[in-house]
PDB file of C-alpha atoms and ligand atoms in Angstrom:
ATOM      1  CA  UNK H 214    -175.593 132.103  57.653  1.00 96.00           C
ATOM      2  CA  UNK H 215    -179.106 130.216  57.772  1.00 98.00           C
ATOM      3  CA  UNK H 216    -179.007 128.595  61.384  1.00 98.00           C
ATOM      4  CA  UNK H 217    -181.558 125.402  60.816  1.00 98.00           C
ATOM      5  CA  UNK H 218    -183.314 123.121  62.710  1.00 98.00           C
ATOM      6  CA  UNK H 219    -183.766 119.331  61.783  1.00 98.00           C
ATOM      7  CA  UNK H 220    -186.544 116.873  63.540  1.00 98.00           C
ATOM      8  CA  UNK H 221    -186.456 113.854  62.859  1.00 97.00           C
ATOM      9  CA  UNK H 222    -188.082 110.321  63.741  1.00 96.00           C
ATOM     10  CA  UNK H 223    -185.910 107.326  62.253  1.00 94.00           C
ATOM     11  CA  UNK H 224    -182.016 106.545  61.015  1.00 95.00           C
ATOM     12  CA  UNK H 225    -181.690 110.496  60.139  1.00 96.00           C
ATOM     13  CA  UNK H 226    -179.474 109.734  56.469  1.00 96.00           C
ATOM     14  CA  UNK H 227    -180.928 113.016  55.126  1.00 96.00           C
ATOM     15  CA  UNK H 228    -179.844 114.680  58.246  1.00 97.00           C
ATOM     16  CA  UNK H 229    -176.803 113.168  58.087  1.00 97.00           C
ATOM     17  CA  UNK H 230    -176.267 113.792  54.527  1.00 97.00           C
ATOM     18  CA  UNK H 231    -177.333 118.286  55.300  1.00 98.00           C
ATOM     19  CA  UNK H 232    -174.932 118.254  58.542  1.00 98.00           C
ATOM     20  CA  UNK H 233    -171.897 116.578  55.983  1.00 98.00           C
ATOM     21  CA  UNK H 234    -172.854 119.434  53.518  1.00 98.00           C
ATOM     22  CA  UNK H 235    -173.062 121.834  56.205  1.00 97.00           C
ATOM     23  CA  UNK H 236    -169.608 121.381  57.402  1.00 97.00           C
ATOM     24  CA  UNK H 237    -168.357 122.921  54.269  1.00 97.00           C
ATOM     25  CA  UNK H 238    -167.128 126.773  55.227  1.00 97.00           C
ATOM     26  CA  UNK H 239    -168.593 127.494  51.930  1.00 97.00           C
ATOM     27  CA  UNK H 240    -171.904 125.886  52.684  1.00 98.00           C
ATOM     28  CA  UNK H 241    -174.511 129.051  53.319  1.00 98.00           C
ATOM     29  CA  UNK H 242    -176.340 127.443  56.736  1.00 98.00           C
ATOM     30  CA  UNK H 243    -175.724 125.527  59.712  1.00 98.00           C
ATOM     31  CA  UNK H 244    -177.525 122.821  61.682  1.00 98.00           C
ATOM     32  CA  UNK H 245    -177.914 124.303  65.389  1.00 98.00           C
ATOM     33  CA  UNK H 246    -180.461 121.475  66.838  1.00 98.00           C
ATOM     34  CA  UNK H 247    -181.841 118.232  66.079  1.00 98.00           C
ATOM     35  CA  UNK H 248    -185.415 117.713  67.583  1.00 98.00           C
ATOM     36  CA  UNK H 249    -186.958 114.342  67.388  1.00 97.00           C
ATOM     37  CA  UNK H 250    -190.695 112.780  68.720  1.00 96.00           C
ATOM     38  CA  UNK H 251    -188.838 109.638  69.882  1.00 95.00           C
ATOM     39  CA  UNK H 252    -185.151 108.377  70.663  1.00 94.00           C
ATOM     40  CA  UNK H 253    -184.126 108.636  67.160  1.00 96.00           C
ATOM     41  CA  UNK H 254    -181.312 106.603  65.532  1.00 96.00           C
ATOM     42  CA  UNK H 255    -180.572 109.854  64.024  1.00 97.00           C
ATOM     43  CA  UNK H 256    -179.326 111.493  66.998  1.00 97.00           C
ATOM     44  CA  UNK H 257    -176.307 109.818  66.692  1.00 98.00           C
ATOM     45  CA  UNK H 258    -175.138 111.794  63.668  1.00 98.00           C
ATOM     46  CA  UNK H 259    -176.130 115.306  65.515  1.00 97.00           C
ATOM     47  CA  UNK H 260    -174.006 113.998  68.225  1.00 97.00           C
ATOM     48  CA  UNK H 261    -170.872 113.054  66.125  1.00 97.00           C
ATOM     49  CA  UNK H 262    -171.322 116.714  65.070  1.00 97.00           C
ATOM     50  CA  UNK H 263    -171.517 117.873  68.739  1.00 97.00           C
ATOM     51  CA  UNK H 264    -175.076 119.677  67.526  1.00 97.00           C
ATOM     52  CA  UNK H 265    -177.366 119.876  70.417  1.00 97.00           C
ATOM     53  CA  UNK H 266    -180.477 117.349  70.375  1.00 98.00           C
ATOM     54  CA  UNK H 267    -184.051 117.155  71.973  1.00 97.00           C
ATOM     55  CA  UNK H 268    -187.145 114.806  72.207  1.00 97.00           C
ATOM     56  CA  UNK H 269    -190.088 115.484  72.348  1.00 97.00           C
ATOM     57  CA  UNK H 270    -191.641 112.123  72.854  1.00 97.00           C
ATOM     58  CA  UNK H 271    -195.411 112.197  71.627  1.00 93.00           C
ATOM     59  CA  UNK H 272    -196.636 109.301  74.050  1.00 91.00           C
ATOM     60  CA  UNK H 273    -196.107 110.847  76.666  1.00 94.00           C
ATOM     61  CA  UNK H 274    -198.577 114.018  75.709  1.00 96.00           C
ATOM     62  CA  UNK H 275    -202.646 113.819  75.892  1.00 95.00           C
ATOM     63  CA  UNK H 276    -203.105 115.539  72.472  1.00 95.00           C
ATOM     64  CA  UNK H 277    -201.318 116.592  69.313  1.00 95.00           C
ATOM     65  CA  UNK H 278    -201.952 119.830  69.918  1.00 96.00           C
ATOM     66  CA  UNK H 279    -200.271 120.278  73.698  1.00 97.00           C
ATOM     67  CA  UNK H 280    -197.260 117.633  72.008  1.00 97.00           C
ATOM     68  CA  UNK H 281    -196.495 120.181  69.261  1.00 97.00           C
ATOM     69  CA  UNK H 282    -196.831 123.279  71.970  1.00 97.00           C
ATOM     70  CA  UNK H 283    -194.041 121.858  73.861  1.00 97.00           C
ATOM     71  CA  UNK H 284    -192.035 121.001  70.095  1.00 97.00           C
ATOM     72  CA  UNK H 285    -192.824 124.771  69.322  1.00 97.00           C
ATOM     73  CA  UNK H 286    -191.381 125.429  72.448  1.00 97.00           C
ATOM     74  CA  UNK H 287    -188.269 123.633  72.071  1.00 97.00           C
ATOM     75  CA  UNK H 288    -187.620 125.196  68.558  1.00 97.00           C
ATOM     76  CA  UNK H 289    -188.105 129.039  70.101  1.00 96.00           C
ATOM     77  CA  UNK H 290    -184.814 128.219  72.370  1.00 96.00           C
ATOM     78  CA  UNK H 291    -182.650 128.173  69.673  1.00 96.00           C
ATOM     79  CA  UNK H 292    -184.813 130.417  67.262  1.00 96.00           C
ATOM     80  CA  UNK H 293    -183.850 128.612  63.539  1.00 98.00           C
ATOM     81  CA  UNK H 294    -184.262 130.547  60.608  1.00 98.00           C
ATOM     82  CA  UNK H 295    -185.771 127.258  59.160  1.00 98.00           C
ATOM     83  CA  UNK H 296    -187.181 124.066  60.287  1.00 98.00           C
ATOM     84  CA  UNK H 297    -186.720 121.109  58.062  1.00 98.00           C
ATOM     85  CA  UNK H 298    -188.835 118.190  58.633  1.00 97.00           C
ATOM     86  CA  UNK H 299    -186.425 114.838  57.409  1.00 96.00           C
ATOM     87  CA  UNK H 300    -188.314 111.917  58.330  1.00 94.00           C
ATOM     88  CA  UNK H 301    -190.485 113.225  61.106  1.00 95.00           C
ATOM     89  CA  UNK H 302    -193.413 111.000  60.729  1.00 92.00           C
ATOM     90  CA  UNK H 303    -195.832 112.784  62.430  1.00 93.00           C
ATOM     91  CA  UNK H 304    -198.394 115.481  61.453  1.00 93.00           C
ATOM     92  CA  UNK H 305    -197.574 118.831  62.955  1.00 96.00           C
ATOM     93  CA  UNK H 306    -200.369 120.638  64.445  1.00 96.00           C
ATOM     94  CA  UNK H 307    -201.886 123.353  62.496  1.00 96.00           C
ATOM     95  CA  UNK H 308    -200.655 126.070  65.499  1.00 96.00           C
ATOM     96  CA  UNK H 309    -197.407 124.818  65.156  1.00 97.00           C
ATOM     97  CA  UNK H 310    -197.295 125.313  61.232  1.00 96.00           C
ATOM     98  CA  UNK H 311    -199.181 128.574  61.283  1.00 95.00           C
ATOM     99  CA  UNK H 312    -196.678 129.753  63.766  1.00 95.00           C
ATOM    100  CA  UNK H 313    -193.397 128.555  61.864  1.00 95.00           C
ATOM    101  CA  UNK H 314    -194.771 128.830  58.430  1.00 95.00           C
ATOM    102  CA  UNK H 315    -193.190 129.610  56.033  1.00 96.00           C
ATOM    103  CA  UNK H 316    -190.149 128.673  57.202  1.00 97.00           C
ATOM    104  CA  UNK H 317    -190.454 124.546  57.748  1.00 98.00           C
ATOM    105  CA  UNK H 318    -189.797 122.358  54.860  1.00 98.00           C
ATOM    106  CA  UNK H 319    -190.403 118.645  54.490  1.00 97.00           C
ATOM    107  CA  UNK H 320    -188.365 116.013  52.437  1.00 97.00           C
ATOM    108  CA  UNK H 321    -190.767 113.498  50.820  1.00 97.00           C
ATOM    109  CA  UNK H 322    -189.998 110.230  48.936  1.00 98.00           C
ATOM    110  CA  UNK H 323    -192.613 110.170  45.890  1.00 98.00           C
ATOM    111  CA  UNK H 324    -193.254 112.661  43.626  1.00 98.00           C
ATOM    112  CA  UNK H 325    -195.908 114.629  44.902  1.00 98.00           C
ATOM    113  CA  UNK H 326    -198.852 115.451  44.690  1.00 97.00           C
ATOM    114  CA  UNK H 327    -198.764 111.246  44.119  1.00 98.00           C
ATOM    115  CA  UNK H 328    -198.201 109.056  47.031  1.00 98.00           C
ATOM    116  CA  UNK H 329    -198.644 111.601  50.087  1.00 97.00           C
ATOM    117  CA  UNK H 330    -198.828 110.233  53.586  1.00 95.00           C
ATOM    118  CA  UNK H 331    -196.153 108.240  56.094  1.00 95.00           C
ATOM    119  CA  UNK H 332    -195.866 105.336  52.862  1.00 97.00           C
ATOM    120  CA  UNK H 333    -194.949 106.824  50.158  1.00 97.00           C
ATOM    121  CA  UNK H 334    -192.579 104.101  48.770  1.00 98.00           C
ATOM    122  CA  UNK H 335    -195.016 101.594  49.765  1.00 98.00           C
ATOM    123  CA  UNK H 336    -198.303 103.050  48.074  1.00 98.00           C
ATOM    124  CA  UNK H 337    -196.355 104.051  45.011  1.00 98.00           C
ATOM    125  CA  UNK H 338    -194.942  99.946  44.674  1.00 98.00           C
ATOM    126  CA  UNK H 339    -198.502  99.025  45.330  1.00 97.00           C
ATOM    127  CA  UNK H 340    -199.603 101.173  42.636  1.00 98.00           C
ATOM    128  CA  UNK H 341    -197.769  99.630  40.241  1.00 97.00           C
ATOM    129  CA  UNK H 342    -196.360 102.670  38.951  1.00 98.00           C
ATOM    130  CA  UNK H 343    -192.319 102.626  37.330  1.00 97.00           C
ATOM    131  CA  UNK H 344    -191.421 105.783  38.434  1.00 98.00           C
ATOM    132  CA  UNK H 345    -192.259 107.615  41.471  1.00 98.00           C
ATOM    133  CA  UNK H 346    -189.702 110.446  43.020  1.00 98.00           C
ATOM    134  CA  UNK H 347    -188.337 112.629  45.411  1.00 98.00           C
ATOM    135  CA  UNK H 348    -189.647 115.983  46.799  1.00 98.00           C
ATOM    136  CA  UNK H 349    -188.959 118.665  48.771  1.00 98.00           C
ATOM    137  CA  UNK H 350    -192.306 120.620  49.928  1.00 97.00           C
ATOM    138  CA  UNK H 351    -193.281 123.849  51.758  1.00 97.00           C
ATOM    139  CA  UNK H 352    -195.261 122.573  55.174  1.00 97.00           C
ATOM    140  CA  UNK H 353    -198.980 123.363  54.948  1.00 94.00           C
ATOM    141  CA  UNK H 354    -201.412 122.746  57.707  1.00 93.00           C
ATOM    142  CA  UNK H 355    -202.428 119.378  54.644  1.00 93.00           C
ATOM    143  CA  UNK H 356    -200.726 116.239  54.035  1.00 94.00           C
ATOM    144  CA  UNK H 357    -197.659 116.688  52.440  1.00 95.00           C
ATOM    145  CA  UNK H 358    -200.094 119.146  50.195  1.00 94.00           C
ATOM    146  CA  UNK H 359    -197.771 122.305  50.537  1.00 95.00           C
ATOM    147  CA  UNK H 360    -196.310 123.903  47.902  1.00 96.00           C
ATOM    148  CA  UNK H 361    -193.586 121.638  45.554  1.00 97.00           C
ATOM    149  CA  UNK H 362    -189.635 123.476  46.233  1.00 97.00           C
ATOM    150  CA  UNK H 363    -187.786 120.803  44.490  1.00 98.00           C
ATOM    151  CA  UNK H 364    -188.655 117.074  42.929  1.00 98.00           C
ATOM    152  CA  UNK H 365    -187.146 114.635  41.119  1.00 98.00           C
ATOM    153  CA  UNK H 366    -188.274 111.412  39.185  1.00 98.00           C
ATOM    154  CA  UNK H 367    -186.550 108.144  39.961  1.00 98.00           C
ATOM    155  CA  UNK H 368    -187.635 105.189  38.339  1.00 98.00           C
ATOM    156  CA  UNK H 369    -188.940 101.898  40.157  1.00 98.00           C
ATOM    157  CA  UNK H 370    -186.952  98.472  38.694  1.00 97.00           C
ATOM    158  CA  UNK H 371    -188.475  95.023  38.839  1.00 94.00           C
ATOM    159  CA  UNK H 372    -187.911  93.575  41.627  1.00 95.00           C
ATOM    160  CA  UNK H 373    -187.609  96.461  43.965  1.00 97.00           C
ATOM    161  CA  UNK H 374    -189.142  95.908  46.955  1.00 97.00           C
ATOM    162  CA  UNK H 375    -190.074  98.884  49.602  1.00 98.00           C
ATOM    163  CA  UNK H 376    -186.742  99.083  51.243  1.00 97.00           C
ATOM    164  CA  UNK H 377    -184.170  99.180  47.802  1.00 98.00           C
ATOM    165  CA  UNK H 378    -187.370 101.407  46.212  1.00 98.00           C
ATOM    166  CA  UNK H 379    -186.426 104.230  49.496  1.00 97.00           C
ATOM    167  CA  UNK H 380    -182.437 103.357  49.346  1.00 97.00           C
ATOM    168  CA  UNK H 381    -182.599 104.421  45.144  1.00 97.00           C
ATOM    169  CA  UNK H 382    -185.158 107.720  46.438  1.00 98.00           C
ATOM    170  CA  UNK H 383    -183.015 108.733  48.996  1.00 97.00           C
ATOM    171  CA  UNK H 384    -180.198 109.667  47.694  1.00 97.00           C
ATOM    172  CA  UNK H 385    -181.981 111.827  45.502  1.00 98.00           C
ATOM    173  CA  UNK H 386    -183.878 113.563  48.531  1.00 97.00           C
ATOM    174  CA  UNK H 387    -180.702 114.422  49.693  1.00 97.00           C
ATOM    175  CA  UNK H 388    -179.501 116.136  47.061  1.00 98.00           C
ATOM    176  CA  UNK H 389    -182.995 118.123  46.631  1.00 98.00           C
ATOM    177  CA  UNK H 390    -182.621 119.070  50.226  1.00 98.00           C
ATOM    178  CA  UNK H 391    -179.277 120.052  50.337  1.00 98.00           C
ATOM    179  CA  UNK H 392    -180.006 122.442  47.404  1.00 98.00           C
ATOM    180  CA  UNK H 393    -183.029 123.643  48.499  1.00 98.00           C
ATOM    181  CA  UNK H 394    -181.199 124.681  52.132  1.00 98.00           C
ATOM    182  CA  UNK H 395    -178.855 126.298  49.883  1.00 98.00           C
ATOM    183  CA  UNK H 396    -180.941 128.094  47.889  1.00 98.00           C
ATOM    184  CA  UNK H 397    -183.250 129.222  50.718  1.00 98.00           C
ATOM    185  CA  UNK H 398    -180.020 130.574  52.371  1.00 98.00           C
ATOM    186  CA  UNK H 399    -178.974 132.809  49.334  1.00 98.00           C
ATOM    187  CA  UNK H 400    -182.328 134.306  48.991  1.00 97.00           C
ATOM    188  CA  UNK H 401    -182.678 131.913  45.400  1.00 97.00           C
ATOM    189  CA  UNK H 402    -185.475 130.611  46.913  1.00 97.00           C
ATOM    190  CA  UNK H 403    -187.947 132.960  48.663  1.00 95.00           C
ATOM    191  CA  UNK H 404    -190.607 130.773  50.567  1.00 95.00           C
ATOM    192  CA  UNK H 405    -192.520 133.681  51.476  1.00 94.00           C
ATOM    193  CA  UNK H 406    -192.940 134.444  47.854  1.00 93.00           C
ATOM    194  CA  UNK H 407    -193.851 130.321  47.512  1.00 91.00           C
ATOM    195  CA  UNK H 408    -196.012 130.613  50.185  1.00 91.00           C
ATOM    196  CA  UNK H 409    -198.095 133.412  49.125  1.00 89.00           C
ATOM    197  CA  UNK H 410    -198.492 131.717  45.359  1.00 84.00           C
ATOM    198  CA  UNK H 411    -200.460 129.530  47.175  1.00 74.00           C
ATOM    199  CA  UNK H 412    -202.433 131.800  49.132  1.00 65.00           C
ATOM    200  CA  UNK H 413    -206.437 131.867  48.722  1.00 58.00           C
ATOM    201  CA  UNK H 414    -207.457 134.905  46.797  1.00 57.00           C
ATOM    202  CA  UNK H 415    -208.650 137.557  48.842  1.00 59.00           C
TER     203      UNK H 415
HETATM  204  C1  LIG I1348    -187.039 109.924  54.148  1.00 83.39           C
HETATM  205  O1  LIG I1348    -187.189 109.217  52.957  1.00 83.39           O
HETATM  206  C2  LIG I1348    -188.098 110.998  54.269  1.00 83.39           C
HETATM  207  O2  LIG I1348    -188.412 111.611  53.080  1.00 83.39           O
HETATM  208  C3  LIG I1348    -189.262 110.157  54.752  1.00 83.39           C
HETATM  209  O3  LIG I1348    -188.690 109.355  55.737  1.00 83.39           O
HETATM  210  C4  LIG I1348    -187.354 109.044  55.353  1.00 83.39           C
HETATM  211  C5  LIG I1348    -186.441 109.305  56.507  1.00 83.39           C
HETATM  212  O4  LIG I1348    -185.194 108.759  56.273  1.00 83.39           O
HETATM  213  N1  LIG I1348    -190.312 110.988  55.228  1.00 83.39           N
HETATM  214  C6  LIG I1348    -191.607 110.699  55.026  1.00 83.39           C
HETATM  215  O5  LIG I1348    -191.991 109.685  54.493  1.00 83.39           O
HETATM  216  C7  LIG I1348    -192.563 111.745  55.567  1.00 83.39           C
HETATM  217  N2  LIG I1348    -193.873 111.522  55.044  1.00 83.39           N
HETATM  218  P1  LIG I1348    -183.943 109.137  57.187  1.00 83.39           P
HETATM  219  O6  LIG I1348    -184.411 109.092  58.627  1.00 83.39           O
HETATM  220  O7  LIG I1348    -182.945 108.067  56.893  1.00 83.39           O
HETATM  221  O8  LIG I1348    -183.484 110.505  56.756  1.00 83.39           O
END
């Protein structure tokens, strides 16, 4: 069984959506912590699940750096096979990835490499674009630059603005992520292997 940590920063639907999956016997891993940088909506559905939650409030740390020690810290308590990021809007220190990687994933909603950053929906509407997408990416020390697990397309409708653009993307996320999880839990999906395809050569 894949024992997984989630950290979050908002409303927490894709976590919501892996801890439903999740509670399937037949579902290969298990949520054991939700982390957050902030008193997250999302907590709420960790709670309903009776999973055990943390903050790690960024304000209240001088640097990114000693702010992702103490999240590193927090995620070696419970030791997760994986770490998936599901709306954590925050960059993770490069120590923090180097020490996790490659085990922490990231749920993105554009089809990357387009539209990386915290506004993906937004820069992809302001681009004019009719489709953008869904990913799910290996974490690299870049923005949202790491290597592609999963993506989908989903098209962009007149009209849409930025908040029925994310509501059409996200259920799509969630289905990438809740396959990928799976995956990564039967050994389908080797992120060492994904990793290393993106290694420099020596
Ligand atoms: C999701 O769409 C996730 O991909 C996005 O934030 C949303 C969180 O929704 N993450 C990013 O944009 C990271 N760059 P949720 O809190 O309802 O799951």
């Amino acid at each position: 069984m894949l024992s997984v940590a989630v950290l979050i920063s908002g409303t927490g639907s894709n976590l919501r959506a892996l801890l439903d999956a999740a509670a399937d016997p037949d579902y290969p891993a298990r949520v054991v912590v939700v982390g957050a940088d902030r008193e997250a909506e999302g907590f709420a559905h960790a709670e309903e699940y009776g999973i055990p939650t943390f903050m790690v409030p960024y304000a209240q740390f001088e640097s990114r750096e000693e702010w992702g020690a103490e999240l590193g810290a927090q995620l070696a308590v419970w030791q997760p096979d994986l770490v998936v990021l599901s709306g954590l809007m925050r960059l993770l220190p490069a120590a923090l990835v180097d020490e996790w990687s490659p085990r922490i994933i990231n749920t993105h909603p554009a089809y990357l490499p387009e539209f990386p950053g915290a506004h993906g929906v937004r820069d992809a509407l302001a681009a004019g674009v009719d489709q953008t997408g869904a990913s799910v990416i290996l974490v690299d020390t870049g923005v949202d630059s790491g290597p592609i697990l999963a993506q989908e397309r989903v098209p962009v409708l007149a009209g849409d603005d930025e908040h029925t653009l994310h509501e059409r993307i996200k259920p799509v996320e969630r289905r990438l992520l809740i396959d990928v999880v799976r995956r990564i839990a039967t050994g389908d999906l080797d992120l060492a292997a994904q990793a290393a395809s993106r290694a420099p050569a020596p």
